[in-house]
Tab-separated table of C-alpha atoms in Angstrom:
chain	number	residue	atom	x	y	z
A	1	MET	CA	0.000	0.000	0.000
A	2	ASN	CA	1.322	3.487	-0.892
A	3	SER	CA	1.105	6.549	1.363
A	4	PHE	CA	-2.248	7.529	-0.158
A	5	GLU	CA	-4.149	4.351	-1.011
A	6	GLY	CA	-7.392	4.148	0.953
A	7	LYS	CA	-6.685	7.416	2.758
A	8	VAL	CA	-9.378	10.088	3.017
A	9	ALA	CA	-8.026	13.351	1.616
A	10	VAL	CA	-9.762	16.726	1.844
A	11	ILE	CA	-8.868	19.336	-0.789
A	12	THR	CA	-10.159	22.901	-0.697
A	13	GLY	CA	-10.121	24.937	-3.888
A	14	ALA	CA	-10.420	21.693	-5.856
A	15	GLY	CA	-12.236	23.249	-8.824
A	16	SER	CA	-9.112	24.128	-10.810
A	17	GLY	CA	-5.356	24.515	-10.812
A	18	ILE	CA	-3.294	22.829	-8.126
A	19	GLY	CA	-6.423	21.675	-6.291
A	20	ARG	CA	-7.693	19.776	-9.310
A	21	ALA	CA	-4.257	18.362	-10.077
A	22	LEU	CA	-3.944	17.131	-6.490
A	23	ALA	CA	-7.361	15.492	-6.724
A	24	VAL	CA	-6.542	13.688	-9.968
A	25	ASN	CA	-3.123	12.579	-8.730
A	26	LEU	CA	-4.559	11.312	-5.456
A	27	ALA	CA	-7.355	9.525	-7.328
A	28	LYS	CA	-4.719	7.656	-9.314
A	29	LYS	CA	-3.083	6.666	-6.030
A	30	GLY	CA	-6.300	5.187	-4.645
A	31	ALA	CA	-7.287	7.915	-2.178
A	32	LYS	CA	-10.866	8.738	-1.196
A	33	LEU	CA	-11.600	12.387	-1.874
A	34	ALA	CA	-13.578	15.159	-0.193
A	35	LEU	CA	-13.466	18.046	-2.648
A	36	CYS	CA	-14.825	21.560	-2.222
A	37	ASP	CA	-14.776	24.916	-3.983
A	38	ILE	CA	-16.985	27.925	-4.665
A	39	ASP	CA	-16.670	27.250	-8.408
A	40	THR	CA	-19.403	24.649	-8.913
A	41	ASP	CA	-18.694	24.101	-12.624
A	42	GLY	CA	-14.990	23.651	-12.076
A	43	LEU	CA	-15.621	21.378	-9.110
A	44	ALA	CA	-17.965	19.207	-11.170
A	45	GLU	CA	-15.236	18.744	-13.794
A	46	THR	CA	-12.707	17.761	-11.134
A	47	VAL	CA	-15.183	15.248	-9.726
A	48	ARG	CA	-15.756	13.834	-13.203
A	49	GLN	CA	-12.039	13.330	-13.753
A	50	ALA	CA	-11.468	11.786	-10.323
A	51	GLU	CA	-14.429	9.416	-10.583
A	52	ALA	CA	-13.302	8.341	-14.049
A	53	LEU	CA	-10.153	7.097	-12.343
A	54	GLY	CA	-12.217	5.057	-9.893
A	55	ALA	CA	-12.067	7.374	-6.904
A	56	THR	CA	-14.813	7.657	-4.307
A	57	VAL	CA	-15.662	11.369	-4.151
A	58	LYS	CA	-17.731	13.644	-1.930
A	59	SER	CA	-18.076	17.143	-3.387
A	60	ASP	CA	-19.461	20.287	-1.778
A	61	TRP	CA	-19.728	24.017	-2.364
A	62	LEU	CA	-17.719	25.719	0.372
A	63	ASN	CA	-16.421	29.196	1.100
A	64	VAL	CA	-13.397	28.595	3.329
A	65	ALA	CA	-13.703	32.103	4.784
A	66	GLU	CA	-17.016	31.129	6.429
A	67	ARG	CA	-15.860	29.509	9.660
A	68	GLU	CA	-19.107	27.915	10.794
A	69	ALA	CA	-19.602	26.424	7.351
A	70	VAL	CA	-16.093	24.934	7.423
A	71	LEU	CA	-16.697	23.440	10.865
A	72	ALA	CA	-19.948	21.899	9.663
A	73	TYR	CA	-18.212	20.656	6.527
A	74	ALA	CA	-15.576	18.832	8.588
A	75	ASP	CA	-18.284	17.045	10.556
A	76	ALA	CA	-20.088	16.118	7.340
A	77	VAL	CA	-16.933	14.688	5.749
A	78	VAL	CA	-16.202	12.565	8.811
A	79	ALA	CA	-19.816	11.387	8.933
A	80	HIS	CA	-19.538	10.382	5.271
A	81	PHE	CA	-16.152	8.638	5.268
A	82	GLY	CA	-15.728	7.751	8.942
A	83	GLU	CA	-12.340	9.478	9.210
A	84	VAL	CA	-10.018	12.028	7.618
A	85	ASN	CA	-6.322	11.373	7.081
A	86	GLN	CA	-5.060	14.240	4.970
A	87	VAL	CA	-6.138	17.860	4.530
A	88	TYR	CA	-4.873	20.067	1.716
A	89	ASN	CA	-5.767	23.688	2.526
A	90	ASN	CA	-5.316	24.945	-1.020
A	91	ALA	CA	-8.098	27.469	-1.684
A	92	GLY	CA	-6.850	30.974	-2.351
A	93	ILE	CA	-7.380	34.220	-4.235
A	94	ALA	CA	-5.053	36.965	-5.490
A	95	TYR	CA	-5.015	40.738	-5.399
A	96	ASN	CA	-2.530	43.258	-6.792
A	97	GLY	CA	-2.256	46.753	-5.345
A	98	ASP	CA	0.092	49.022	-3.428
A	99	VAL	CA	-0.570	49.634	0.263
A	100	GLU	CA	-1.008	53.343	-0.437
A	101	LYS	CA	-3.845	52.769	-2.900
A	102	SER	CA	-5.485	49.622	-1.492
A	103	GLU	CA	-8.702	49.788	0.504
A	104	PHE	CA	-8.936	48.050	3.860
A	105	LYS	CA	-11.651	45.803	2.451
A	106	ASP	CA	-9.336	44.543	-0.291
A	107	ILE	CA	-6.665	43.544	2.215
A	108	GLU	CA	-9.225	41.998	4.548
A	109	LYS	CA	-10.694	39.869	1.743
A	110	ILE	CA	-7.298	38.369	0.942
A	111	MET	CA	-6.634	37.656	4.603
A	112	ASP	CA	-10.097	36.118	5.063
A	113	VAL	CA	-9.589	33.576	2.289
A	114	ASP	CA	-5.845	33.016	2.064
A	115	PHE	CA	-5.005	33.053	5.774
A	116	TRP	CA	-8.193	32.509	7.743
A	117	GLY	CA	-9.327	29.911	5.214
A	118	VAL	CA	-6.229	27.895	6.091
A	119	VAL	CA	-6.785	28.413	9.808
A	120	ASN	CA	-10.447	27.431	9.517
A	121	GLY	CA	-9.622	24.270	7.578
A	122	THR	CA	-6.821	23.308	9.939
A	123	LYS	CA	-8.809	23.886	13.125
A	124	ALA	CA	-11.933	22.177	11.796
A	125	PHE	CA	-10.151	19.013	10.691
A	126	LEU	CA	-7.247	18.771	13.145
A	127	PRO	CA	-9.091	16.725	15.821
A	128	HIS	CA	-10.189	14.257	13.161
A	129	VAL	CA	-6.713	14.071	11.610
A	130	ILE	CA	-5.231	13.378	15.039
A	131	ALA	CA	-7.867	10.725	15.707
A	132	SER	CA	-7.039	8.975	12.433
A	133	GLY	CA	-3.683	7.913	13.877
A	134	ASP	CA	-1.991	8.642	10.544
A	135	GLY	CA	-2.648	12.265	9.680
A	136	HIS	CA	-1.162	14.994	7.536
A	137	ILE	CA	-2.010	18.697	7.270
A	138	VAL	CA	-0.764	20.368	4.073
A	139	ASN	CA	-1.101	24.148	3.893
A	140	ILE	CA	-0.443	25.985	0.650
A	141	SER	CA	1.557	29.173	1.108
A	142	SER	CA	3.502	30.630	-1.831
A	143	LEU	CA	6.884	31.807	-3.032
A	144	PHE	CA	5.441	35.079	-1.733
A	145	GLY	CA	5.426	33.489	1.702
A	146	LEU	CA	9.228	33.332	1.433
A	147	ILE	CA	9.971	36.702	-0.177
A	148	ALA	CA	7.979	39.917	-0.451
A	149	VAL	CA	7.359	41.876	-3.657
A	150	PRO	CA	5.834	45.298	-4.387
A	151	GLY	CA	2.124	45.329	-5.112
A	152	GLN	CA	1.546	42.072	-3.240
A	153	SER	CA	1.509	43.328	0.339
A	154	ALA	CA	-1.872	41.777	1.165
A	155	TYR	CA	-1.030	38.473	-0.509
A	156	ASN	CA	2.436	38.503	1.085
A	157	ALA	CA	0.901	39.120	4.502
A	158	ALA	CA	-1.503	36.203	4.115
A	159	LYS	CA	1.078	33.782	2.760
A	160	PHE	CA	3.745	34.729	5.319
A	161	ALA	CA	1.063	34.185	7.965
A	162	VAL	CA	0.265	30.747	6.553
A	163	ARG	CA	3.941	29.877	6.748
A	164	GLY	CA	4.274	30.960	10.383
A	165	PHE	CA	1.036	29.272	11.385
A	166	THR	CA	1.997	26.017	9.684
A	167	GLU	CA	5.554	25.872	10.974
A	168	ALA	CA	4.308	26.449	14.532
A	169	LEU	CA	1.638	23.770	14.057
A	170	ARG	CA	4.273	21.255	12.968
A	171	GLN	CA	6.278	21.947	16.116
A	172	GLU	CA	3.187	21.633	18.288
A	173	MET	CA	2.405	18.222	16.789
A	174	LEU	CA	5.975	17.121	17.555
A	175	VAL	CA	5.820	18.431	21.123
A	176	ALA	CA	2.468	16.751	21.754
A	177	LYS	CA	3.632	13.560	19.996
A	178	HIS	CA	0.482	13.516	17.910
A	179	PRO	CA	0.493	11.188	14.887
A	180	VAL	CA	0.221	14.134	12.499
A	181	LYS	CA	2.741	15.395	9.965
A	182	VAL	CA	2.572	18.994	8.770
A	183	THR	CA	3.836	20.417	5.488
A	184	CYS	CA	3.958	24.010	4.235
A	185	VAL	CA	4.023	24.376	0.442
A	186	HIS	CA	5.527	27.314	-1.445
A	187	PRO	CA	4.658	27.193	-5.165
A	188	GLY	CA	6.374	29.519	-7.608
A	189	GLY	CA	4.913	30.366	-11.006
A	190	ILE	CA	2.174	27.808	-11.630
A	191	LYS	CA	-0.199	27.967	-14.603
A	192	THR	CA	-3.486	28.358	-12.739
A	193	ALA	CA	-6.471	30.690	-12.944
A	194	VAL	CA	-5.453	32.617	-9.823
A	195	ALA	CA	-3.983	35.569	-11.764
A	196	ARG	CA	-6.857	35.648	-14.278
A	197	ASN	CA	-9.332	35.746	-11.402
A	198	ALA	CA	-7.335	38.242	-9.356
A	199	THR	CA	-8.719	41.593	-8.334
A	200	VAL	CA	-6.588	44.716	-8.646
A	201	VAL	CA	-6.520	48.160	-7.116
A	202	ASP	CA	-8.722	50.816	-8.744
A	203	GLY	CA	-7.073	52.326	-11.808
A	204	GLN	CA	-5.023	49.236	-12.635
A	205	ASP	CA	-5.686	47.005	-15.624
A	206	ALA	CA	-6.527	43.505	-14.400
A	207	LEU	CA	-6.031	42.065	-17.886
A	208	THR	CA	-2.486	43.415	-18.134
A	209	PHE	CA	-1.610	41.866	-14.770
A	210	ALA	CA	-3.124	38.496	-15.739
A	211	GLU	CA	-1.493	38.400	-19.177
A	212	PHE	CA	1.915	39.268	-17.764
A	213	PHE	CA	1.643	36.527	-15.161
A	214	ASP	CA	0.458	33.929	-17.661
A	215	THR	CA	3.112	34.700	-20.290
A	216	ARG	CA	6.131	35.611	-18.159
A	217	LEU	CA	5.756	34.107	-14.683
A	218	ALA	CA	3.604	30.964	-15.004
A	219	LEU	CA	6.393	28.493	-15.731
A	220	HIS	CA	5.035	25.193	-14.425
A	221	SER	CA	1.925	23.076	-14.838
A	222	PRO	CA	-0.441	22.333	-11.952
A	223	GLU	CA	0.301	18.651	-12.541
A	224	MET	CA	4.008	19.252	-11.913
A	225	ALA	CA	3.111	21.158	-8.743
A	226	ALA	CA	0.847	18.369	-7.493
A	227	GLN	CA	3.481	15.742	-8.181
A	228	THR	CA	6.089	17.747	-6.282
A	229	ILE	CA	3.733	18.372	-3.365
A	230	LEU	CA	2.722	14.730	-3.007
A	231	LYS	CA	6.332	13.614	-3.210
A	232	GLY	CA	7.088	15.922	-0.294
A	233	VAL	CA	4.033	14.726	1.611
A	234	ARG	CA	5.019	11.086	1.116
A	235	ARG	CA	8.469	11.867	2.499
A	236	GLY	CA	7.078	13.899	5.392
A	237	HIS	CA	8.903	17.084	4.457
A	238	ALA	CA	8.260	20.171	6.549
A	239	ARG	CA	8.602	22.487	3.557
A	240	VAL	CA	8.002	21.918	-0.152
A	241	VAL	CA	9.177	24.609	-2.569
A	242	VAL	CA	7.764	24.158	-6.084
A	243	GLY	CA	9.713	25.399	-9.094
A	244	TRP	CA	13.338	26.206	-9.825
A	245	GLU	CA	12.655	29.951	-9.692
A	246	ALA	CA	11.054	29.677	-6.261
A	247	LYS	CA	14.027	27.683	-4.979
A	248	ALA	CA	16.482	30.165	-6.479
A	249	LEU	CA	14.765	33.222	-4.997
A	250	ASP	CA	14.447	31.504	-1.621
A	251	VAL	CA	18.184	30.786	-1.611
A	252	LEU	CA	18.972	34.345	-2.756
A	253	ALA	CA	16.976	35.851	0.108
A	254	ARG	CA	18.636	33.523	2.599
A	255	ILE	CA	22.129	34.424	1.377
A	256	ILE	CA	21.880	38.198	1.034
A	257	GLY	CA	19.204	38.859	3.650
A	258	PRO	CA	17.089	42.040	3.451
A	259	SER	CA	19.194	43.292	0.542
A	260	TYR	CA	17.039	41.144	-1.733
A	261	GLN	CA	14.283	43.742	-1.316
A	262	ARG	CA	16.187	46.416	-3.274
A	263	ILE	CA	16.970	43.922	-6.054
A	264	VAL	CA	13.322	42.838	-6.336
A	265	ALA	CA	12.052	46.427	-6.190
A	266	THR	CA	14.403	47.435	-9.007
A	267	ALA	CA	13.364	44.453	-11.140
A	268	VAL	CA	9.663	45.112	-10.618
A	269	ALA	CA	10.001	48.801	-11.483
A	270	LYS	CA	11.859	47.902	-14.677
A	271	PHE	CA	9.950	44.891	-15.989
A	272	PHE	CA	6.463	44.857	-14.494
A	273	PRO	CA	4.130	47.082	-16.591
A	274	TRP	CA	1.535	47.667	-13.876
A	275	ALA	CA	4.155	49.025	-11.483
A	276	LYS	CA	5.036	51.988	-13.716
């Protein structure tokens, strides 16, 4: 039996991108899937692909920012499958805008989904994952949870928070000797819909931002990301960095420290059209 066969895996944001790729990969490995998203059409397609591979699937509409709904969802998944072994807190949204021009509501929305969504999913499922006796919590941060960039202050804040939350959780599981592994994932440029669906500050062209991301920064497929993530999960890694560019920038920031900020700021001002 592999690390995933027969295991019950919960994936938020399963309607597209990395979430869908995780679902399909896990289906191939014999996992049972609890999939959720706010995109009902995308979720239905993911379910179709997973079931075509023979997976048992429970699918639900879920907004991860709604805490009571997430708590109820966890109970429903356990009632359906009897247990939960793995949780992939993947759901997320993007926003581009300088601090000076951003509204409080824009920053709060990113934090509600990208940070509190992870907290809600972790807290709701953690007792069940512990009870399974063979659990794993996988929280999706970002390259932007390792380095900061201009125009991404809200997203940076959320993803840095996910990193801190997840790394502390891993230590707590070790201290308590709970049978739960914890992994924080930092994807680089992945070809997903997150940029195309991103909101931007007033006066900025959302299409320009999305096109630049898709053509210049989205270097890797969601399938490659899922494969890398599951390899790290199988090995019990604390951190999984996805993509050569994410690894390179992580190493750069570690070597030169805060000086990386001036380098990134200069590069953004020169090459990123929405920053001018």
